């Protein structure tokens, strides 16, 4: 039977897109068009990752330099501990008693960042309480965070930041406030706290009289009573941020006379006239943020021109549709005050507030970093303003990037990208993290189809964003690592940016980061490698950087509960496995076992799909390495893939069928697939995919084609009902499906019983249509060969004793079908005839003339077909057939199989010699009554045999 030796390699895929629909935790899978990682927070753990390319020999320290770590001074060890996250600190502390004691130094426990732990339990927090007596700053995430904060028993806390806590209630927030009366800063969000009411705000005011900063997101019905309580109880309150509040009484803030900063970004229902009038009376007010609101030009103008707030320096009004529709203000500055809007130069405005050299244009592009590194004496007020601006701008830009409103393309291209990159230079880790996340998100312009805007991505690249993100990814802070890796991953969908990432050493950095013990970091890094592995030019670099081993290790590291990591790692390995050299690296690194483990045990459809695709690509290099056989030998591999063809997810079925198709080229694999129920499963798949995607149709037919190489399997496919769906697939609009369906029917038609089933199932009109109309020469060729098999006389005897009782009518029907088939076989062969060339060559057998005929008749893809001895024998027998059309078809087929340069031409030439074909071909070439095409093609085949015989003797 015939097999197609050119394997199907699944194309690179990047199905990483996730959209955050409700702040940080809401995650939903989207279309698989580009490798996009959206903002997400899942359960994770902490680890530090030092990410850098390996040092060159010039950079490496001399071998004689040996550090005796045990002799380091205590203060040096403590300084080293301060640079580590808490897991790495605990690991280092376990080395000896002295270091364990130093790890408990109070200075190391003044700040605790547990944002990477979404589900930290109160019991776990209680175990840390012994070291938290001096704790002053705490960051937590997740619904259990408030209980964990109480369990730490850190009564001296000055700052609490809680993220992703949508389920927070009044009671929980009141308990936190009551247990931490010394709080100066309370921040909850940016996910909306829609279960928190003004009662909890009043409780916070009563308990925490030292409160100086209050940032809440999404609080409902924030009334004047709650704000009055803050004014009465918190006399030092200098900053309030009420973000995305559905209802907010803005004028009531006038009672909080100590306020220096106000942000109502995203708030709704504010009466702007009274609010602006009230805020103008705040004597200490330094800056106001009204971004993403319906603020009017009149309200902004009043704030900018007010003399009652002499210290006011900035008004932030980013993405305010009403203000923008009104044309903004005539001037973006007034009395030394700066208005920051989408129609002003935001970075220049920020620079004007600081004392750095504004004449230097570089300072205008990076004001936060320049101010932070400025050698001049710091101005506390300017420092406070810049820190506040960084916080509110990063928040608003991230929210805008999430919602991706229309009409901001020009803003993003002209200054939005540069602004986000500048915010990455802030001294505040939260700002750095949000800025990186904003970059990851704003380049995505269509969540449903997962499209990355090339102009936005390249704007980031032109601003030096790739280098900045790679530097940020090397931070010791895992939250920053995660978001920087996410941004790099999304940007790398763009080929130009991906090239820059590689040139800047990003592949080495990501490969190193893939070893992180933090699942969030590992997931985003795997996504970055997945996207980079799409480019053929990057595959070798990923392998050289150790990326293949790192990706395989990720699968073993997160076998349970890490579906995001597993899908991305498997997707990257699938892309890498499409390269012959890299496929061997995958196998050597244990990738076959890892991927089979996923196919067998993982229940996540995305992981199953990518694991199956990776196995398909590993098996696609059977001529150059042993991976095809190795996959088949892996315990449970073939059974798992057969089972995946029954998945409810179309992508899983498609990739599993593709893997079985490639694996079927190995004889042992093919029979093991059939023994494991593969025939039944693939026939069932073909029966249900007539309305499915073309990719699934192609692979389902291709897998049946691969199995039908064995005549026993071919008979089983016919018996199981595989003929009818293949005929249906032959009517597809896709050329690729034409080829695989025609190839499968060609193999099936070798058996007379199947040939009759094809005729009875209406296969002749379908094959005739392919033979005459398909845009694929290969499909037309194989359809013609299938028709030739069916009507070379071997089916006649089966037809006489067939299952039908219609007798003579059946014979009449067969005769009509045969006439139709022969007519179109002849027409197909004639399409390769050039009358002028044939007339010149008819009287000559000159090598040059025969070579010209062969070149005109050649079907390039036919060189990938490999025929068995039985099939070659059948073609030789067909040369003797009474039908001149079948004789011409037979020698035309042998020409394709023996033409010089064909992958299996030598194999076919040897089979022809064993079958004594030379004598039959000479007779055909000399026959006076033979059609000219049969004579000329026979001469070409004889020339081919002589060429291969001479070549084999050398």
Tab-separated table of N, CA, C and O in Angstrom, residues 572-636:
chain	number	residue	atom	x	y	z
A	572	UNK	N	5.217	25.585	23.454
A	572	UNK	CA	6.573	25.943	23.030
A	572	UNK	C	7.330	24.719	22.537
A	572	UNK	O	8.025	24.770	21.513
A	573	UNK	N	7.202	23.603	23.244
A	573	UNK	CA	7.872	22.373	22.803
A	573	UNK	C	7.325	21.900	21.464
A	573	UNK	O	8.066	21.355	20.637
A	574	UNK	N	6.026	22.108	21.233
A	574	UNK	CA	5.443	21.723	19.942
A	574	UNK	C	6.071	22.518	18.806
A	574	UNK	O	6.409	21.974	17.743
A	575	UNK	N	6.233	23.823	19.018
A	575	UNK	CA	6.879	24.641	17.988
A	575	UNK	C	8.335	24.224	17.772
A	575	UNK	O	8.809	24.132	16.649
A	576	UNK	N	9.041	23.978	18.855
A	576	UNK	CA	10.440	23.580	18.746
A	576	UNK	C	10.573	22.215	18.084
A	576	UNK	O	11.504	21.976	17.306
A	577	UNK	N	9.639	21.318	18.361
A	577	UNK	CA	9.710	19.963	17.809
A	577	UNK	C	9.503	19.944	16.307
A	577	UNK	O	9.823	18.957	15.641
A	578	UNK	N	8.959	21.025	15.743
A	578	UNK	CA	8.795	21.093	14.294
A	578	UNK	C	10.140	21.201	13.585
A	578	UNK	O	10.230	20.925	12.385
A	579	UNK	N	11.178	21.602	14.309
A	579	UNK	CA	12.532	21.674	13.763
A	579	UNK	C	13.240	20.358	14.036
A	579	UNK	O	13.211	19.844	15.163
A	580	UNK	N	13.868	19.808	13.017
A	580	UNK	CA	14.474	18.486	13.135
A	580	UNK	C	15.498	18.417	14.267
A	580	UNK	O	15.443	17.536	15.130
A	581	UNK	N	16.417	19.379	14.293
A	581	UNK	CA	17.466	19.354	15.320
A	581	UNK	C	16.876	19.558	16.710
A	581	UNK	O	17.232	18.861	17.667
A	582	UNK	N	15.974	20.523	16.823
A	582	UNK	CA	15.364	20.787	18.124
A	582	UNK	C	14.506	19.615	18.588
A	582	UNK	O	14.386	19.373	19.797
A	583	UNK	N	13.913	18.891	17.646
A	583	UNK	CA	13.093	17.746	18.040
A	583	UNK	C	13.936	16.691	18.749
A	583	UNK	O	13.476	16.043	19.691
A	584	UNK	N	15.164	16.559	18.313
A	584	UNK	CA	16.061	15.613	18.991
A	584	UNK	C	16.426	16.127	20.377
A	584	UNK	O	16.547	15.343	21.324
A	585	UNK	N	16.580	17.454	20.509
A	585	UNK	CA	16.847	18.037	21.828
A	585	UNK	C	15.678	17.785	22.772
A	585	UNK	O	15.869	17.482	23.952
A	586	UNK	N	14.468	17.911	22.250
A	586	UNK	CA	13.281	17.657	23.067
A	586	UNK	C	13.281	16.215	23.567
A	586	UNK	O	13.016	15.939	24.750
A	587	UNK	N	13.579	15.286	22.676
A	587	UNK	CA	13.590	13.877	23.069
A	587	UNK	C	14.691	13.600	24.089
A	587	UNK	O	14.462	12.884	25.084
A	588	UNK	N	15.879	14.159	23.866
A	588	UNK	CA	16.994	13.928	24.786
A	588	UNK	C	16.714	14.502	26.176
A	588	UNK	O	17.198	13.985	27.176
A	589	UNK	N	15.919	15.565	26.225
A	589	UNK	CA	15.607	16.205	27.503
A	589	UNK	C	14.472	15.512	28.251
A	589	UNK	O	14.057	15.993	29.311
A	590	UNK	N	13.974	14.420	27.720
A	590	UNK	CA	12.861	13.722	28.367
A	590	UNK	C	11.503	14.218	27.925
A	590	UNK	O	10.483	13.963	28.586
A	591	UNK	N	11.482	14.947	26.795
A	591	UNK	CA	10.234	15.540	26.352
A	591	UNK	C	9.177	14.543	25.936
A	591	UNK	O	7.981	14.803	26.112
A	592	UNK	N	9.578	13.407	25.389
A	592	UNK	CA	8.581	12.410	24.971
A	592	UNK	C	7.793	11.930	26.178
A	592	UNK	O	6.552	11.890	26.168
A	593	UNK	N	8.512	11.577	27.221
A	593	UNK	CA	7.830	11.093	28.434
A	593	UNK	C	6.952	12.187	29.032
A	593	UNK	O	5.814	11.924	29.452
A	594	UNK	N	7.454	13.409	29.068
A	594	UNK	CA	6.689	14.513	29.657
A	594	UNK	C	5.407	14.771	28.877
A	594	UNK	O	4.321	14.949	29.457
A	595	UNK	N	5.502	14.789	27.562
A	595	UNK	CA	4.338	15.086	26.736
A	595	UNK	C	3.318	13.958	26.762
A	595	UNK	O	2.106	14.193	26.776
A	596	UNK	N	3.793	12.729	26.774
A	596	UNK	CA	2.867	11.586	26.887
A	596	UNK	C	2.164	11.614	28.239
A	596	UNK	O	0.965	11.323	28.340
A	597	UNK	N	2.892	11.993	29.274
A	597	UNK	CA	2.277	12.114	30.595
A	597	UNK	C	1.127	13.111	30.556
A	597	UNK	O	0.049	12.866	31.126
A	598	UNK	N	1.331	14.236	29.876
A	598	UNK	CA	0.257	15.223	29.760
A	598	UNK	C	-0.918	14.670	28.963
A	598	UNK	O	-2.083	14.861	29.335
A	599	UNK	N	-0.626	14.014	27.852
A	599	UNK	CA	-1.699	13.469	27.014
A	599	UNK	C	-2.513	12.419	27.757
A	599	UNK	O	-3.723	12.287	27.545
A	600	UNK	N	-1.844	11.714	28.635
A	600	UNK	CA	-2.541	10.628	29.361
A	600	UNK	C	-3.331	11.127	30.563
A	600	UNK	O	-4.432	10.638	30.835
A	601	UNK	N	-2.769	12.091	31.292
A	601	UNK	CA	-3.338	12.384	32.609
A	601	UNK	C	-3.964	13.757	32.758
A	601	UNK	O	-4.793	13.960	33.644
A	602	UNK	N	-3.568	14.730	31.930
A	602	UNK	CA	-4.090	16.077	32.122
A	602	UNK	C	-5.504	16.187	31.562
A	602	UNK	O	-5.799	15.679	30.479
A	603	UNK	N	-6.370	16.863	32.285
A	603	UNK	CA	-7.767	17.015	31.869
A	603	UNK	C	-8.021	18.349	31.177
A	603	UNK	O	-9.113	18.568	30.654
A	604	UNK	N	-7.066	19.238	31.185
A	604	UNK	CA	-7.235	20.553	30.560
A	604	UNK	C	-7.120	20.410	29.044
A	604	UNK	O	-6.119	19.898	28.527
A	605	UNK	N	-8.130	20.870	28.330
A	605	UNK	CA	-8.157	20.673	26.884
A	605	UNK	C	-7.032	21.429	26.180
A	605	UNK	O	-6.469	20.939	25.195
A	606	UNK	N	-6.698	22.614	26.687
A	606	UNK	CA	-5.602	23.357	26.085
A	606	UNK	C	-4.288	22.605	26.198
A	606	UNK	O	-3.492	22.568	25.252
A	607	UNK	N	-4.054	21.992	27.346
A	607	UNK	CA	-2.831	21.202	27.545
A	607	UNK	C	-2.851	19.970	26.648
A	607	UNK	O	-1.846	19.631	26.013
A	608	UNK	N	-3.987	19.291	26.587
A	608	UNK	CA	-4.099	18.111	25.731
A	608	UNK	C	-3.796	18.456	24.276
A	608	UNK	O	-3.077	17.723	23.587
A	609	UNK	N	-4.340	19.563	23.817
A	609	UNK	CA	-4.136	19.963	22.422
A	609	UNK	C	-2.665	20.204	22.121
A	609	UNK	O	-2.134	19.722	21.119
A	610	UNK	N	-2.001	20.959	22.992
A	610	UNK	CA	-0.592	21.272	22.737
A	610	UNK	C	0.301	20.045	22.916
A	610	UNK	O	1.290	19.894	22.189
A	611	UNK	N	-0.025	19.182	23.857
A	611	UNK	CA	0.758	17.954	24.031
A	611	UNK	C	0.633	17.075	22.792
A	611	UNK	O	1.632	16.522	22.304
A	612	UNK	N	-0.584	16.944	22.269
A	612	UNK	CA	-0.790	16.135	21.063
A	612	UNK	C	-0.065	16.755	19.871
A	612	UNK	O	0.541	16.048	19.047
A	613	UNK	N	-0.106	18.079	19.756
A	613	UNK	CA	0.587	18.751	18.659
A	613	UNK	C	2.090	18.550	18.764
A	613	UNK	O	2.780	18.331	17.755
A	614	UNK	N	2.601	18.612	19.980
A	614	UNK	CA	4.031	18.393	20.165
A	614	UNK	C	4.431	16.973	19.784
A	614	UNK	O	5.456	16.750	19.124
A	615	UNK	N	3.624	16.001	20.169
A	615	UNK	CA	3.914	14.617	19.803
A	615	UNK	C	3.817	14.427	18.294
A	615	UNK	O	4.603	13.666	17.705
A	616	UNK	N	2.860	15.107	17.661
A	616	UNK	CA	2.743	15.030	16.201
A	616	UNK	C	4.010	15.553	15.537
A	616	UNK	O	4.533	14.946	14.584
A	617	UNK	N	4.514	16.681	16.026
A	617	UNK	CA	5.704	17.261	15.423
A	617	UNK	C	6.959	16.448	15.720
A	617	UNK	O	7.864	16.362	14.889
A	618	UNK	N	7.029	15.862	16.898
A	618	UNK	CA	8.160	14.969	17.189
A	618	UNK	C	8.186	13.785	16.232
A	618	UNK	O	9.254	13.314	15.829
A	619	UNK	N	7.004	13.299	15.868
A	619	UNK	CA	6.907	12.121	15.004
A	619	UNK	C	7.026	12.465	13.531
A	619	UNK	O	6.949	11.574	12.685
A	620	UNK	N	7.205	13.737	13.210
A	620	UNK	CA	7.191	14.163	11.814
A	620	UNK	C	8.553	14.095	11.149
A	620	UNK	O	8.699	14.496	10.003
A	621	UNK	N	9.563	13.607	11.859
A	621	UNK	CA	10.925	13.584	11.301
A	621	UNK	C	11.434	12.146	11.213
A	621	UNK	O	12.591	11.868	11.515
A	622	UNK	N	10.559	11.248	10.823
A	622	UNK	CA	10.923	9.828	10.838
A	622	UNK	C	12.080	9.461	9.949
A	622	UNK	O	12.748	8.452	10.174
A	623	UNK	N	12.335	10.267	8.913
A	623	UNK	CA	13.441	9.950	8.006
A	623	UNK	C	14.796	10.389	8.546
A	623	UNK	O	15.826	9.977	8.046
A	624	UNK	N	14.786	11.263	9.555
A	624	UNK	CA	16.051	11.820	10.019
A	624	UNK	C	16.373	11.509	11.476
A	624	UNK	O	17.488	11.727	11.909
A	625	UNK	N	15.409	11.054	12.248
A	625	UNK	CA	15.694	10.659	13.620
A	625	UNK	C	14.705	9.580	14.055
A	625	UNK	O	13.793	9.218	13.306
A	626	UNK	N	14.888	9.097	15.257
A	626	UNK	CA	14.099	7.950	15.729
A	626	UNK	C	12.954	8.361	16.643
A	626	UNK	O	12.404	7.515	17.344
A	627	UNK	N	12.578	9.615	16.630
A	627	UNK	CA	11.543	10.070	17.549
A	627	UNK	C	10.189	9.443	17.273
A	627	UNK	O	9.391	9.226	18.187
A	628	UNK	N	9.903	9.160	16.006
A	628	UNK	CA	8.623	8.550	15.663
A	628	UNK	C	8.462	7.221	16.402
A	628	UNK	O	7.461	6.974	17.081
A	629	UNK	N	9.474	6.385	16.271
A	629	UNK	CA	9.419	5.085	16.954
A	629	UNK	C	9.459	5.264	18.466
A	629	UNK	O	8.803	4.524	19.204
A	630	UNK	N	10.214	6.276	18.940
A	630	UNK	CA	10.337	6.492	20.385
A	630	UNK	C	8.998	6.868	21.002
A	630	UNK	O	8.655	6.420	22.104
A	631	UNK	N	8.222	7.686	20.325
A	631	UNK	CA	6.898	8.047	20.844
A	631	UNK	C	6.029	6.800	20.934
A	631	UNK	O	5.318	6.584	21.924
A	632	UNK	N	6.077	5.968	19.913
A	632	UNK	CA	5.275	4.749	19.930
A	632	UNK	C	5.671	3.794	21.032
A	632	UNK	O	4.819	3.062	21.571
A	633	UNK	N	6.953	3.809	21.406
A	633	UNK	CA	7.414	2.897	22.462
A	633	UNK	C	7.062	3.404	23.855
A	633	UNK	O	7.070	2.625	24.809
A	634	UNK	N	6.775	4.687	23.984
A	634	UNK	CA	6.457	5.238	25.294
A	634	UNK	C	5.134	4.661	25.783
A	634	UNK	O	4.116	4.694	25.089
A	635	UNK	N	5.141	4.120	26.971
A	635	UNK	CA	3.964	3.423	27.509
A	635	UNK	C	2.736	4.327	27.503
A	635	UNK	O	2.766	5.427	28.040
A	636	UNK	N	1.689	3.838	26.897
A	636	UNK	CA	0.405	4.539	26.915
A	636	UNK	C	0.263	5.655	25.919
A	636	UNK	O	-0.798	6.294	25.847
